[in-house]
PDB file of C-alpha atoms in Angstrom:
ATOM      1  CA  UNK H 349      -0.751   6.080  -9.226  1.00  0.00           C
ATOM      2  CA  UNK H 350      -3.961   4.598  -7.570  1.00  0.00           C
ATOM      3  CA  UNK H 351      -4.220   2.959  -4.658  1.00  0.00           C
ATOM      4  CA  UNK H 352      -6.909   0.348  -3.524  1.00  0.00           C
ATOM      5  CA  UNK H 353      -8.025  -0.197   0.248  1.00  0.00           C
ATOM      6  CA  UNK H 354     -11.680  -1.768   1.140  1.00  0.00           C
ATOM      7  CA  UNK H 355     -13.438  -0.620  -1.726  1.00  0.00           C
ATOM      8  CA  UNK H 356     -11.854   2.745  -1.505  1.00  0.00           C
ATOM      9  CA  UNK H 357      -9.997   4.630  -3.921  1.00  0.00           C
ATOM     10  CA  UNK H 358      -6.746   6.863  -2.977  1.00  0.00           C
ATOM     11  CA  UNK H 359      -4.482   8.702  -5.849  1.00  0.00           C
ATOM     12  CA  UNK H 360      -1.299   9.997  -5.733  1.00  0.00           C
ATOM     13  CA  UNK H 361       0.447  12.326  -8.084  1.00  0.00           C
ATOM     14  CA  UNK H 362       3.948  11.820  -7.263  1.00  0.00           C
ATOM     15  CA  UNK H 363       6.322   8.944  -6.468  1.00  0.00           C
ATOM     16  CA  UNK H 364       5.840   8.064  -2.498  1.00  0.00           C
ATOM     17  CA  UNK H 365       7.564   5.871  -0.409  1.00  0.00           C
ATOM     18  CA  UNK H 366       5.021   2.626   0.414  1.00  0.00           C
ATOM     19  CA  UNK H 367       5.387   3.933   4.249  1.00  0.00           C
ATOM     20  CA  UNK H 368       4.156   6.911   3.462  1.00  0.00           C
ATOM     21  CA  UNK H 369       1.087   5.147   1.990  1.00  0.00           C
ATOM     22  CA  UNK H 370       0.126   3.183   5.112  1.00  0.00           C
ATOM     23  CA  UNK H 371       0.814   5.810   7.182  1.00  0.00           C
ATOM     24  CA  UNK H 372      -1.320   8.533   5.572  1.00  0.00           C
ATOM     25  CA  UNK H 373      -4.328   5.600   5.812  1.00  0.00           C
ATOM     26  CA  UNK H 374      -3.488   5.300   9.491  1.00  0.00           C
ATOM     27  CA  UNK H 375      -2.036   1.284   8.657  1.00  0.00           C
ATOM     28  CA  UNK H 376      -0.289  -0.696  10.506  1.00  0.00           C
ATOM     29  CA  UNK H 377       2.385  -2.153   8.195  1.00  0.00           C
ATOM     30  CA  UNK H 378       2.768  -5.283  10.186  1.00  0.00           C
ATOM     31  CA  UNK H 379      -1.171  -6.062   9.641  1.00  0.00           C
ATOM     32  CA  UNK H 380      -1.022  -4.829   5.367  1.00  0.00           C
ATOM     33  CA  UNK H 381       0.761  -6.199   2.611  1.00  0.00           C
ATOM     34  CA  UNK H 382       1.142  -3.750  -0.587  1.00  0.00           C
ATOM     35  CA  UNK H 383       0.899  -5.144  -3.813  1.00  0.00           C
ATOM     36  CA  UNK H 384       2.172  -2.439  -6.941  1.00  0.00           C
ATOM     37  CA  UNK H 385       1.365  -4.703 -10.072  1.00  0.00           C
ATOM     38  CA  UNK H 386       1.195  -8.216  -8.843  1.00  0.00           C
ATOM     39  CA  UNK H 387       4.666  -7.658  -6.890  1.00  0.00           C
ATOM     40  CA  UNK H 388       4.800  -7.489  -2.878  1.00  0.00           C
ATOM     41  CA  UNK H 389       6.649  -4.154  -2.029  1.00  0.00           C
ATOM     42  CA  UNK H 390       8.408  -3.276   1.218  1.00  0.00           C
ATOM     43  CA  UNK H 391       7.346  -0.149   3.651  1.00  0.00           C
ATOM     44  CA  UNK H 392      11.256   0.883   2.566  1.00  0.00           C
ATOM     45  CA  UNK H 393      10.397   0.534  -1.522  1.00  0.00           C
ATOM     46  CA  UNK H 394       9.539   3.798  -3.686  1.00  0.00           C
ATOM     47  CA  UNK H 395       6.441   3.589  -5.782  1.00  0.00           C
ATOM     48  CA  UNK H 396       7.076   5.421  -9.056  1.00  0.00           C
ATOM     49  CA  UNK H 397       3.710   4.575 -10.677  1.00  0.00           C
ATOM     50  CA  UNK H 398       1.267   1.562 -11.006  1.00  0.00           C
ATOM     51  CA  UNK H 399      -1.852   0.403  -9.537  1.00  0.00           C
ATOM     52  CA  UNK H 400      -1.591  -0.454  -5.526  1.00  0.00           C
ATOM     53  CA  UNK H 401      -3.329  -2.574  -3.932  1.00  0.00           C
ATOM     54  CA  UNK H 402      -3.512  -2.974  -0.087  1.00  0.00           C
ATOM     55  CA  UNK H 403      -4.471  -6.632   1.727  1.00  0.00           C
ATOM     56  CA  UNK H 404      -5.107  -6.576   4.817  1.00  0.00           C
ATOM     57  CA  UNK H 405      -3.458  -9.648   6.758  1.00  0.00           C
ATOM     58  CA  UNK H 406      -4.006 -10.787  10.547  1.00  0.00           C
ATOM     59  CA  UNK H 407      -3.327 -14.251  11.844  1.00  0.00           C
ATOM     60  CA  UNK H 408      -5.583 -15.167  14.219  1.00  0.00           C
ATOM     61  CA  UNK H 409      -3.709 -17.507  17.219  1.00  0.00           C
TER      62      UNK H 409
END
């Protein structure tokens, strides 16, 4: 699968857990949504395959 952060490209061979993900990019996954094919995915969901996208998402107040 690939994975998308700021312009930066990440690939992984194998399913992985979307926690694994943010924490191998040092993410805090209250501040990142992931987005595997146009669906929002849980830090508990297993990604078999797809592209990934990570947003990052602050609020500000």
């Amino acid at each position: 699968m690939t994975v998308y952060y700021l312009g930066k490209v990440y690939r992984y061979q194998k399913s992985v857990l979307v926690k694994k993900i943010l924490r191998d990019l040092n993410l805090n996954p209250e501040e990142h949504l992931v987005e595997v094919d146009g669906k929002i995915y849980t830090e508990d969901r297993l990604i078999k395959g797809g592209n990934v996208t990570i947003h990052k998402v602050t609020s500000a107040g």
